[in-house]
Coordinates of C-alpha atoms in Angstrom, one line a residue:
Chain A
M20 CA -44.9 33.7 12.9
A21 CA -43.3 36.8 14.5
S22 CA -40.5 39.5 14.4
I23 CA -37.4 39.5 16.3
T24 CA -35.6 42.2 17.8
L25 CA -32.3 42.5 19.1
D26 CA -32.4 46.0 20.8
N27 CA -28.5 46.8 22.3
L28 CA -28.1 43.0 23.5
G29 CA -25.0 42.3 24.8
K30 CA -23.5 39.7 27.0
I31 CA -20.7 39.8 30.0
Y32 CA -19.2 36.5 31.4
P33 CA -19.5 36.9 35.0
G34 CA -15.8 36.8 35.3
G35 CA -15.8 40.5 32.5
T36 CA -15.6 39.0 29.5
R37 CA -17.4 40.9 26.9
A38 CA -18.6 37.7 24.7
V39 CA -21.4 40.4 22.6
G40 CA -21.7 44.2 22.4
D41 CA -24.1 47.0 21.4
V42 CA -26.0 44.2 18.9
N43 CA -29.1 46.1 16.9
I44 CA -31.1 44.1 14.5
D45 CA -34.4 44.1 13.7
I46 CA -35.8 40.5 11.6
A47 CA -38.9 40.8 9.5
D48 CA -41.4 37.9 10.0
G49 CA -40.8 35.4 7.4
E50 CA -37.2 36.8 7.2
F51 CA -33.6 34.4 7.0
I52 CA -31.5 35.6 8.6
V53 CA -27.9 34.4 8.5
L54 CA -25.4 35.3 11.7
V55 CA -22.0 34.0 9.8
G56 CA -18.4 35.1 11.6
P57 CA -15.3 33.3 12.5
S58 CA -15.4 31.2 15.4
G59 CA -15.5 32.7 18.9
C60 CA -17.1 35.7 17.1
G61 CA -20.0 35.1 19.8
K62 CA -22.3 33.9 16.5
S63 CA -24.0 31.1 19.1
T64 CA -23.9 32.9 22.1
L65 CA -25.7 35.3 20.4
L66 CA -28.3 32.9 19.3
R67 CA -28.3 30.9 22.5
M68 CA -29.2 34.6 23.6
V69 CA -32.9 34.6 21.7
A70 CA -33.2 30.6 22.0
G71 CA -32.8 31.5 26.1
L72 CA -30.4 29.1 26.8
E73 CA -28.3 32.2 27.9
S74 CA -29.0 35.3 30.2
I75 CA -29.0 38.2 28.6
T76 CA -26.5 40.7 31.0
E77 CA -27.7 44.1 28.5
G78 CA -30.5 45.2 26.2
E79 CA -33.8 43.5 24.8
V80 CA -35.1 40.8 23.1
R81 CA -38.1 40.7 21.4
I82 CA -40.2 38.1 19.6
G83 CA -43.3 40.2 18.1
D84 CA -44.2 42.2 20.4
R85 CA -43.2 40.7 23.4
V86 CA -40.0 41.0 25.5
V87 CA -39.0 37.8 26.2
N88 CA -35.3 38.7 28.5
R89 CA -36.7 36.4 31.2
I90 CA -38.6 33.9 29.6
E91 CA -37.8 30.2 29.7
P92 CA -37.1 28.9 26.3
A93 CA -40.2 26.7 26.2
D94 CA -42.5 29.7 26.1
R95 CA -40.5 31.8 23.7
D96 CA -41.8 30.7 21.0
I97 CA -38.9 29.4 19.3
A98 CA -37.6 26.0 18.2
M99 CA -34.0 25.1 18.0
V100 CA -31.4 22.5 15.4
F101 CA -28.6 22.0 17.1
Q102 CA -25.5 20.9 15.4
N103 CA -25.0 17.7 16.7
Y104 CA -29.3 17.4 16.2
A105 CA -29.1 16.4 20.4
L106 CA -32.2 14.2 19.2
Y107 CA -33.1 11.9 22.5
P108 CA -31.3 8.4 21.1
H109 CA -33.4 6.1 24.0
M110 CA -36.8 7.4 21.7
S111 CA -37.6 6.2 18.2
V112 CA -38.1 9.3 15.1
R113 CA -41.7 9.4 16.2
Q114 CA -41.2 10.0 19.7
N115 CA -38.5 12.5 19.4
L116 CA -40.7 14.3 17.0
A117 CA -43.5 14.2 19.8
Y118 CA -41.8 15.0 22.7
G119 CA -42.0 18.8 22.4
L120 CA -45.8 18.5 21.9
K121 CA -46.6 16.1 24.6
N122 CA -44.5 18.3 26.7
R123 CA -47.2 21.3 26.0
R124 CA -50.1 19.2 25.6
T125 CA -51.4 18.9 22.6
P126 CA -54.2 16.3 21.8
R127 CA -53.1 13.2 20.4
A128 CA -54.7 13.9 17.3
E129 CA -53.2 16.9 16.5
I130 CA -49.5 15.4 17.1
E131 CA -50.2 13.3 15.2
R132 CA -51.3 14.2 12.5
R133 CA -48.2 17.5 13.0
V134 CA -46.2 14.6 12.9
T135 CA -47.2 13.0 9.4
E136 CA -47.3 16.0 8.4
A137 CA -43.8 16.5 9.0
A138 CA -42.2 13.9 7.8
E139 CA -44.2 13.7 5.0
I140 CA -42.2 17.2 4.2
L141 CA -39.0 15.8 4.7
Q142 CA -39.2 12.3 3.7
I143 CA -38.4 11.1 6.8
G144 CA -41.7 8.6 6.8
P145 CA -39.9 4.9 6.4
F146 CA -37.7 5.6 9.9
L147 CA -40.3 7.3 12.1
D148 CA -40.2 4.2 14.1
R149 CA -36.2 3.6 14.6
K150 CA -34.4 4.7 16.7
P151 CA -31.3 7.3 15.9
R152 CA -28.6 5.6 15.8
A153 CA -29.9 3.4 12.8
L154 CA -30.1 6.4 10.7
S155 CA -27.6 8.2 8.4
G156 CA -26.5 11.7 9.8
G157 CA -28.5 13.4 6.6
Q158 CA -31.5 11.4 8.4
R159 CA -31.0 12.7 11.7
Q160 CA -30.5 16.2 10.6
R161 CA -34.0 15.7 8.8
V162 CA -35.6 14.6 12.1
A163 CA -33.6 17.5 14.4
M164 CA -35.3 19.8 12.1
G165 CA -38.4 18.2 11.8
R166 CA -38.8 18.4 15.9
A167 CA -38.6 22.1 15.0
I168 CA -41.3 21.9 12.1
V169 CA -43.8 20.2 14.2
R170 CA -43.5 22.9 16.9
E171 CA -45.3 25.4 14.8
P172 CA -43.0 28.3 16.1
A173 CA -42.7 31.8 15.8
A174 CA -39.4 31.4 14.5
F175 CA -36.4 28.4 13.8
L176 CA -33.2 28.8 15.3
F177 CA -30.3 26.8 13.3
D178 CA -26.8 26.5 15.6
E179 CA -24.7 25.5 12.7
P180 CA -26.8 22.7 11.9
L181 CA -24.6 21.3 8.6
S182 CA -21.1 21.1 10.0
N183 CA -21.1 17.4 10.6
L184 CA -22.0 16.7 7.6
D185 CA -20.0 15.8 3.9
A186 CA -19.3 18.4 2.1
K187 CA -21.9 17.0 -0.3
L188 CA -24.4 16.3 1.9
R189 CA -24.4 20.2 3.3
V190 CA -24.9 21.4 0.0
Q191 CA -28.4 19.2 -0.7
M192 CA -29.0 20.2 2.7
R193 CA -28.0 23.6 2.4
L194 CA -31.0 24.0 -0.6
E195 CA -33.6 22.2 1.3
I196 CA -33.2 24.0 4.0
K197 CA -33.6 27.2 1.6
E198 CA -36.8 25.8 0.2
L199 CA -37.9 24.4 3.7
Q200 CA -38.1 28.3 4.6
R201 CA -39.5 29.6 1.5
R202 CA -41.9 27.3 2.1
L203 CA -43.0 27.5 5.6
R204 CA -42.4 31.3 5.9
T205 CA -41.4 31.2 9.4
T206 CA -38.8 33.9 10.6
S207 CA -35.4 32.0 10.9
L208 CA -32.0 33.3 12.5
Y209 CA -29.7 30.9 11.4
V210 CA -25.8 30.6 13.2
T211 CA -23.0 29.5 10.6
H212 CA -19.2 30.3 10.3
D213 CA -19.1 28.6 6.4
Q214 CA -19.5 32.0 4.4
L215 CA -20.9 30.3 1.6
E216 CA -23.4 28.4 3.7
A217 CA -24.3 32.2 4.6
M218 CA -24.3 33.7 0.9
T219 CA -27.0 31.0 -0.5
L220 CA -29.4 30.6 2.0
A221 CA -29.8 34.4 3.9
D222 CA -32.4 37.1 2.9
R223 CA -30.1 39.2 4.6
L224 CA -26.5 38.2 6.3
V225 CA -25.4 39.9 9.7
V226 CA -21.1 39.5 9.7
L227 CA -20.0 39.0 13.5
N228 CA -16.5 40.1 14.4
G229 CA -15.0 40.3 18.2
G230 CA -18.6 40.2 19.1
R231 CA -20.5 43.5 17.3
V232 CA -22.2 43.4 13.7
E233 CA -19.7 44.2 10.9
Q234 CA -22.2 44.5 8.8
I235 CA -25.8 43.7 8.1
G236 CA -27.0 43.3 4.4
T237 CA -28.2 41.7 1.6
P238 CA -25.7 38.7 0.3
L239 CA -24.9 40.6 -2.2
E240 CA -25.1 43.9 -0.8
V241 CA -22.4 42.6 1.4
Y242 CA -20.2 41.1 -0.8
R243 CA -20.5 44.4 -3.4
K244 CA -19.9 46.8 -0.9
P245 CA -18.3 45.7 2.3
A246 CA -18.5 47.6 5.1
S247 CA -14.7 47.1 6.7
A248 CA -11.7 44.8 5.4
F249 CA -13.1 42.1 7.9
V250 CA -15.4 42.3 5.7
A251 CA -14.3 42.0 2.7
G252 CA -11.9 39.4 3.7
F253 CA -14.2 37.2 5.0
I254 CA -16.9 36.9 2.5
G255 CA -16.2 35.9 -1.0
S256 CA -14.7 32.6 -2.1
P257 CA -11.1 32.4 -3.1
A258 CA -10.6 35.5 -0.2
M259 CA -10.4 39.1 -1.1
N260 CA -7.3 40.2 -2.0
L261 CA -6.3 42.8 0.7
L262 CA -2.7 44.7 -0.1
D263 CA -1.3 47.5 2.5
A264 CA -1.3 50.6 0.3
R265 CA 2.6 50.9 1.0
A266 CA 3.2 48.2 -0.5
V267 CA 1.4 49.6 -3.6
P268 CA 2.4 52.6 -3.6
H269 CA 1.8 53.6 -7.4
L270 CA -1.8 52.5 -7.5
P271 CA -3.8 55.8 -8.8
G272 CA -7.0 57.2 -6.4
T273 CA -5.3 55.7 -3.8
A274 CA -4.3 58.2 -1.6
H275 CA -6.1 58.1 1.3
A276 CA -6.2 54.5 2.0
G277 CA -4.5 52.2 4.4
T278 CA -5.5 49.1 3.0
I279 CA -6.6 48.2 -0.9
G280 CA -9.0 45.3 -1.3
I281 CA -9.3 43.6 -4.9
R282 CA -11.5 40.5 -6.1
P283 CA -9.1 38.0 -7.3
E284 CA -11.9 37.8 -10.1
D285 CA -11.6 41.6 -10.9
L286 CA -7.8 40.5 -11.5
S287 CA -6.5 40.0 -14.9
I288 CA -3.7 39.5 -17.2
A289 CA -3.0 43.2 -19.0
A290 CA 0.3 43.8 -20.5
N291 CA 1.4 47.3 -19.4
G292 CA -0.7 46.7 -15.3
P293 CA 0.2 48.5 -12.4
I294 CA 0.6 45.8 -10.2
E295 CA 3.8 43.3 -11.0
M296 CA 3.1 39.6 -9.4
E297 CA 5.9 37.2 -9.1
V298 CA 3.9 34.1 -9.3
T299 CA 3.8 31.3 -6.1
A300 CA 2.1 29.0 -6.6
V301 CA -1.0 28.0 -9.1
E302 CA -4.4 25.7 -8.2
E303 CA -6.0 23.8 -11.0
L304 CA -10.2 24.0 -10.3
G305 CA -11.2 22.6 -12.9
A306 CA -13.3 25.3 -14.5
Q307 CA -10.5 28.0 -13.1
R308 CA -7.6 28.3 -12.2
L309 CA -6.1 29.8 -9.2
V310 CA -2.8 32.2 -9.2
H311 CA -1.0 32.5 -5.5
G312 CA 2.0 35.1 -5.8
L313 CA 3.6 38.3 -4.4
T314 CA 3.8 42.1 -4.8
G315 CA 5.8 44.2 -3.0
G316 CA 6.0 41.3 -0.4
E317 CA 2.1 41.3 -0.1
A318 CA 0.3 38.3 -0.9
I319 CA -2.2 38.5 -4.0
T320 CA -4.2 35.7 -5.6
I321 CA -5.9 35.8 -9.2
T322 CA -8.5 33.6 -10.7
L323 CA -7.6 32.8 -14.3
P324 CA -9.3 30.8 -17.2
P325 CA -8.2 27.6 -17.0
D326 CA -6.2 28.1 -20.4
A327 CA -4.6 31.0 -19.4
P328 CA -1.0 31.6 -20.2
L329 CA 1.4 31.7 -17.6
S330 CA 4.9 32.9 -16.9
E331 CA 7.2 33.4 -13.6
T332 CA 5.8 37.1 -13.5
L333 CA 2.4 38.5 -14.2
R334 CA 1.4 42.1 -14.9
L335 CA -2.0 42.6 -13.7
G336 CA -4.4 45.0 -14.8
F337 CA -8.2 46.0 -13.1
D338 CA -11.5 48.1 -13.3
R339 CA -10.9 51.1 -11.1
G340 CA -14.6 50.4 -9.8
N341 CA -14.0 47.2 -8.0
L342 CA -11.1 48.9 -5.6
H343 CA -12.5 49.1 -2.1
L344 CA -10.7 50.6 -0.2
F345 CA -10.5 50.6 3.8
Q346 CA -9.0 53.2 6.5
R347 CA -5.9 52.0 8.2
E348 CA -6.5 51.8 11.8
T349 CA -10.4 50.7 11.7
G350 CA -10.4 48.8 8.7
A351 CA -13.7 51.1 7.4
R352 CA -14.6 51.5 4.2
I353 CA -14.2 54.8 2.8
N354 CA -14.7 54.9 -0.5
Chain B
M257 CA -0.6 -7.5 20.7
I258 CA -1.6 -10.4 18.6
E259 CA 1.3 -13.4 18.7
N260 CA 0.6 -16.9 17.3
R261 CA 3.3 -19.0 18.9
P262 CA 1.7 -22.2 20.0
G263 CA 4.4 -22.3 23.1
L264 CA 3.3 -19.0 24.3
N265 CA -1.0 -20.4 23.7
A266 CA -0.3 -22.7 25.7
L267 CA 1.4 -21.0 28.6
A268 CA -1.2 -18.4 29.1
H269 CA -4.1 -21.4 29.1
L270 CA -1.3 -23.3 31.9
A271 CA -1.6 -20.0 33.8
L272 CA -5.5 -20.0 33.4
I273 CA -6.5 -22.8 34.3
A274 CA -4.0 -22.6 37.3
G275 CA -5.7 -19.8 38.3
V276 CA -9.2 -21.4 37.9
V277 CA -8.3 -23.9 39.6
I278 CA -7.2 -21.9 42.7
V279 CA -10.0 -19.9 42.8
A280 CA -12.4 -23.3 42.2
L281 CA -11.0 -25.4 44.9
P282 CA -12.0 -23.9 48.3
V283 CA -15.4 -23.9 46.3
W284 CA -15.5 -27.5 45.1
I285 CA -14.4 -29.0 48.4
A286 CA -17.2 -27.2 50.2
F287 CA -18.9 -28.7 47.7
V288 CA -17.9 -31.5 48.5
A289 CA -18.1 -31.2 52.0
S290 CA -21.8 -30.9 52.2
T291 CA -23.0 -34.0 50.5
H292 CA -21.2 -36.1 53.3
T293 CA -21.6 -36.7 56.4
A294 CA -19.8 -34.7 59.8
T295 CA -17.8 -37.8 60.8
D296 CA -16.4 -38.1 57.1
F297 CA -15.1 -34.6 57.1
S298 CA -13.2 -34.7 60.8
S299 CA -11.6 -38.1 60.5
G300 CA -8.9 -37.0 59.0
T301 CA -8.8 -37.1 55.4
V302 CA -10.7 -34.9 53.7
P303 CA -12.2 -36.6 50.2
M304 CA -12.6 -34.9 47.6
W305 CA -15.3 -36.6 45.2
P306 CA -18.9 -36.3 46.8
G307 CA -20.5 -38.4 48.4
P308 CA -24.0 -40.1 48.9
H309 CA -25.5 -37.6 51.4
L310 CA -26.1 -34.4 49.4
V311 CA -30.2 -35.2 49.2
E312 CA -30.2 -35.9 52.9
N313 CA -27.8 -32.6 54.4
Y314 CA -29.5 -30.3 52.3
S315 CA -33.3 -30.7 52.6
R316 CA -32.6 -30.9 56.4
M317 CA -31.1 -27.6 55.9
L318 CA -33.6 -26.5 53.6
D319 CA -36.8 -27.1 56.9
A320 CA -34.9 -27.3 59.6
G321 CA -31.6 -25.5 60.5
V322 CA -29.5 -26.3 63.4
S323 CA -31.3 -26.7 66.4
T324 CA -28.4 -26.3 68.4
S325 CA -26.9 -23.1 67.2
G326 CA -30.4 -21.4 67.6
T327 CA -30.1 -20.6 63.5
P328 CA -33.7 -21.0 61.4
P329 CA -34.8 -22.8 58.6
V330 CA -31.6 -21.6 55.8
G331 CA -34.9 -20.7 53.7
R332 CA -35.7 -17.9 56.0
M333 CA -31.9 -16.7 56.5
M334 CA -32.1 -16.4 52.7
L335 CA -35.2 -15.0 52.3
N336 CA -33.8 -12.1 55.0
S337 CA -30.8 -11.5 53.4
L338 CA -32.6 -11.3 49.8
I339 CA -34.4 -8.6 51.4
M340 CA -31.6 -7.1 52.9
A341 CA -30.0 -7.2 49.8
L342 CA -32.7 -5.8 47.3
L343 CA -33.7 -2.9 50.1
I344 CA -30.1 -1.7 50.2
A345 CA -29.2 -2.0 46.8
C346 CA -32.2 -0.2 45.2
G347 CA -31.8 2.3 47.8
K348 CA -29.1 3.2 47.0
I349 CA -29.2 3.4 43.5
A350 CA -32.1 5.9 44.8
I351 CA -30.8 8.0 46.5
S352 CA -27.2 7.9 44.5
I353 CA -29.1 8.9 40.9
L354 CA -31.0 11.9 42.7
S355 CA -27.7 13.0 44.3
A356 CA -25.9 12.7 41.6
F357 CA -28.8 14.5 39.1
A358 CA -28.5 17.2 42.4
I359 CA -24.9 18.2 42.0
V360 CA -24.5 17.8 37.8
Y361 CA -27.3 19.7 36.9
F362 CA -28.1 22.0 39.6
R363 CA -26.3 24.9 40.7
F364 CA -27.3 25.8 44.5
P365 CA -25.9 27.3 47.5
L366 CA -23.1 25.1 48.8
R367 CA -23.4 22.3 46.3
G368 CA -19.3 22.3 46.2
L369 CA -19.9 21.6 50.4
A370 CA -22.7 19.1 49.6
F371 CA -19.9 17.3 46.9
W372 CA -17.6 17.0 49.3
C373 CA -19.9 15.8 51.9
I374 CA -20.7 13.0 50.1
F375 CA -16.9 12.6 48.9
V376 CA -15.8 11.9 52.8
T377 CA -18.2 9.6 53.3
L378 CA -16.0 7.6 51.2
M379 CA -13.8 6.9 54.5
L380 CA -16.3 6.2 56.6
P381 CA -17.4 2.1 55.8
V382 CA -19.8 0.5 58.5
E383 CA -16.8 -0.9 60.1
V384 CA -15.4 2.6 60.7
R385 CA -18.3 4.2 62.3
I386 CA -20.2 0.9 63.5
V387 CA -20.3 1.7 67.1
P388 CA -21.8 5.0 66.9
T389 CA -24.3 3.7 63.7
F390 CA -25.4 1.1 66.2
Q391 CA -26.1 3.5 68.7
V392 CA -28.1 5.6 66.4
V393 CA -30.4 2.5 65.2
A394 CA -30.4 1.2 68.7
G395 CA -31.6 4.4 69.7
L396 CA -34.4 4.8 66.6
G397 CA -35.4 1.0 67.8
L398 CA -34.8 -0.8 64.7
L399 CA -32.7 -3.5 66.2
N400 CA -34.2 -6.9 64.6
S401 CA -35.6 -5.2 61.8
Y402 CA -35.0 -4.8 58.2
A403 CA -34.9 -1.1 58.0
G404 CA -31.8 -1.4 60.8
L405 CA -30.4 -4.0 59.0
S406 CA -30.7 -2.1 55.2
V407 CA -30.8 1.8 56.1
P408 CA -27.5 2.3 57.5
L409 CA -26.0 1.2 54.4
I410 CA -27.5 2.5 51.6
A411 CA -25.7 6.5 51.6
S412 CA -23.3 5.5 49.3
A413 CA -20.3 7.9 47.7
T414 CA -19.2 5.6 45.2
A415 CA -22.6 5.5 43.1
T416 CA -23.4 8.9 43.5
F417 CA -19.9 9.3 42.0
L418 CA -20.6 6.9 38.8
F419 CA -23.9 8.7 38.0
R420 CA -22.5 11.6 38.1
Q421 CA -19.9 10.5 36.0
V422 CA -23.0 9.0 33.3
F423 CA -24.6 12.4 33.8
L424 CA -21.5 14.1 32.8
T425 CA -20.9 12.7 29.9
M426 CA -24.8 13.1 28.4
P427 CA -24.2 15.8 26.0
D428 CA -25.3 19.4 27.0
E429 CA -26.8 20.3 23.5
L430 CA -29.1 16.8 25.1
V431 CA -30.2 19.0 28.4
E432 CA -31.1 22.1 26.1
A433 CA -32.8 20.3 23.4
A434 CA -35.0 18.9 26.2
R435 CA -35.5 22.7 27.8
I436 CA -37.0 24.0 24.8
D437 CA -38.9 21.6 24.4
G438 CA -40.3 22.3 27.4
A439 CA -40.0 19.6 30.1
G440 CA -38.8 20.8 33.6
P441 CA -36.1 19.2 36.0
M442 CA -37.9 16.0 36.7
K443 CA -39.2 15.4 33.7
F444 CA -35.8 15.5 32.0
F445 CA -34.6 13.6 35.0
R446 CA -37.5 10.6 34.2
D447 CA -37.8 11.0 30.7
I448 CA -34.5 11.4 29.2
L449 CA -31.5 11.0 32.2
L450 CA -33.7 7.8 33.6
P451 CA -33.7 5.6 30.3
L452 CA -30.2 6.9 29.2
S453 CA -28.5 5.4 32.5
R454 CA -30.9 2.3 32.6
T455 CA -27.1 0.6 31.7
N456 CA -25.4 1.9 34.4
M457 CA -28.0 1.1 36.7
A458 CA -28.1 -2.2 35.9
A459 CA -24.5 -2.6 36.5
L460 CA -24.6 -0.8 39.8
F461 CA -27.1 -2.9 40.4
V462 CA -25.7 -6.2 40.7
I463 CA -22.3 -4.8 41.9
L464 CA -24.2 -3.6 45.0
F465 CA -26.9 -6.9 45.1
I466 CA -23.5 -8.6 46.4
Y467 CA -22.4 -5.6 48.3
G468 CA -25.5 -6.3 50.6
W469 CA -25.9 -9.9 50.0
N470 CA -22.3 -10.3 51.6
Q471 CA -22.7 -7.7 54.8
Y472 CA -21.5 -9.8 57.4
L473 CA -20.7 -7.9 60.7
W474 CA -23.7 -5.5 60.6
P475 CA -26.2 -8.1 60.6
L476 CA -24.1 -10.4 62.9
L477 CA -23.9 -6.7 65.3
I478 CA -27.8 -5.7 65.2
T479 CA -30.0 -9.0 64.7
T480 CA -30.4 -11.1 68.3
D481 CA -33.5 -12.3 67.4
A482 CA -33.2 -15.4 65.0
Q483 CA -36.3 -14.0 63.1
Y484 CA -34.4 -11.6 61.6
Y485 CA -31.3 -14.0 60.8
T486 CA -29.2 -13.2 57.5
I487 CA -27.6 -16.4 56.1
V488 CA -24.4 -14.9 56.0
A489 CA -23.9 -13.9 59.2
G490 CA -26.6 -17.4 59.9
I491 CA -23.1 -19.2 59.0
K492 CA -20.8 -18.2 61.1
R493 CA -23.4 -18.7 63.8
M494 CA -23.7 -22.3 63.2
A495 CA -19.8 -22.9 62.5
D496 CA -19.6 -21.4 66.3
A497 CA -20.5 -24.2 68.1
V498 CA -20.0 -24.3 71.7
D499 CA -20.7 -28.3 73.0
G500 CA -18.6 -30.5 70.5
L501 CA -17.4 -29.7 66.8
P502 CA -18.6 -27.7 64.4
Q503 CA -21.4 -29.9 62.1
W504 CA -19.1 -28.8 58.7
H505 CA -21.5 -30.8 56.5
L506 CA -24.4 -28.7 57.3
V507 CA -22.0 -25.6 57.5
M508 CA -21.0 -26.1 53.8
A509 CA -24.2 -27.1 52.5
T510 CA -25.5 -23.6 53.7
A511 CA -22.6 -22.0 52.4
V512 CA -23.3 -23.7 49.0
L513 CA -26.7 -22.4 48.9
A514 CA -25.8 -18.7 50.2
M515 CA -23.4 -18.7 46.9
L516 CA -26.2 -19.6 44.8
P517 CA -28.4 -16.3 44.7
P518 CA -25.3 -13.5 43.8
V519 CA -24.4 -16.3 41.1
A520 CA -27.8 -16.4 39.8
V521 CA -27.6 -12.4 39.9
V522 CA -24.6 -12.3 37.7
I523 CA -25.3 -14.7 35.2
G524 CA -28.7 -13.0 34.7
M525 CA -27.8 -9.8 34.4
Q526 CA -24.5 -10.1 32.8
K527 CA -25.0 -8.7 29.4
L528 CA -26.6 -5.5 31.1
F529 CA -23.6 -5.5 33.4
V530 CA -20.5 -5.4 31.0
K531 CA -22.4 -3.0 29.0
G532 CA -23.3 0.0 31.7
L533 CA -20.0 -0.9 32.7
V534 CA -18.2 -0.8 28.9
E535 CA -20.5 1.5 27.2
T536 CA -19.6 5.2 26.7
E537 CA -21.8 6.4 23.9
K538 CA -24.6 8.3 24.8

């Protein structure tokens, strides 16, 4: 177990394209950090730089108190779980788990002990002698995690490990990963583009956009006080309404703001509220109802209880404390 | 396109049967000829059914050979052919899998040039470079040796490309997982690439074995010692009768015998062969 420090980390590809820049993150021992952002934001590159699969062109990565910039992936004391599992197709599950240990010349009895233990934790004991192709997606995922666990590394690196699973299994595995990490207390770095996965798993979230860190914080901090309009729109489902201040000029207290954000769940129907919304579509989710519409030409969404009365136009109100104000040019938070 | 019309079905079968007959007829004639005496075959009418001399002809070829043409017994020539074909097939596979490994997985200076050099050899089959190759082999003192028979035929661009294609379909994550698992390049090659290319190697082995077995011009050129005659070149020598008619019945018996090993290899490795050529999932 160890802490991980990313110090001014950056990556410029040979062609001159900058994939990642100025990343500073201190990951405490045992912490679960989730890197989240849209595709192409550099989150996978960042993870692969920590793993040693991508060379580092700027800054430093430290695992424990050792700078690992020029150390081979195998010697960094990390284990990685890949999106498509990357199991060795010709080896049985047992051999898959043992391969990394065998290469490190771990004594046979010790390998046996660790494999049995990991199999028990992940409940893959019955499949130990099967080939990966005879396993379901969820089982393969477990084997991939088992391969990381048996190594007993300083850190786990997860590269979108759940995106190849169906929705139901994803929710279940998400929970299992969280429990597993809590139990093993291994420092973890997890990459995903799914903000829900990020919110539920993370001790702290790192929101990335265009290769730069937009915000670092606990899921609640990020949700309640997004540092920029980008984070505001990315975290939370349904997404926060971001309105151009010019489209709603009459809102009080928004004089200097370029963009006004308000979460759909913070809006409510109020007879003489300041926002008038023209309803264009309704989505029934069972427990609630998502109503989409337009105000001053800007799209706006509101969540309502399923029995709320609907009409062509709605007047909406909100609590002033729930407004998020952002600068027009930089998108940075004002209030 | 799946249609179920009896008329079309019959037509399709007819076409296929015609094809089979066209391909099989010469083989049948060869077999028939090998069961008759020499005179039966050169007397004017070609017999269509096997004669009574099968055992006699074949045992003569296996034991003694045709002394007048200076060829050793068929057994010896078959052994020579087998050794040459195996050396060529195994040598080609070993060399090309290693060079494909280097080209796909290593970034070294002049990699592009190396790749193109291999590519260019595609345009230089043995027949084209036969005179200089002969000179080199003669200079090295390899005439009348198994090395001389096989080494010049081993370097192979086609097999290198096939393995390159196979390696390119291996997911990158597999390489990365192996790196994280602490497998160095040669360990990765041995533990992961080789087992995963098994079926491709088998398919290639079948093709290359037949290629090696059927070599004609090169063995004919560099073997002057009957000890090293291969069967395909030997048939040619037998058919070259200086003073009289070729003993067709014996030549045909040898030809039939020469067909057997490639057929055995194809039948024996059929399953792996097909799997290696059609399998894409890794």
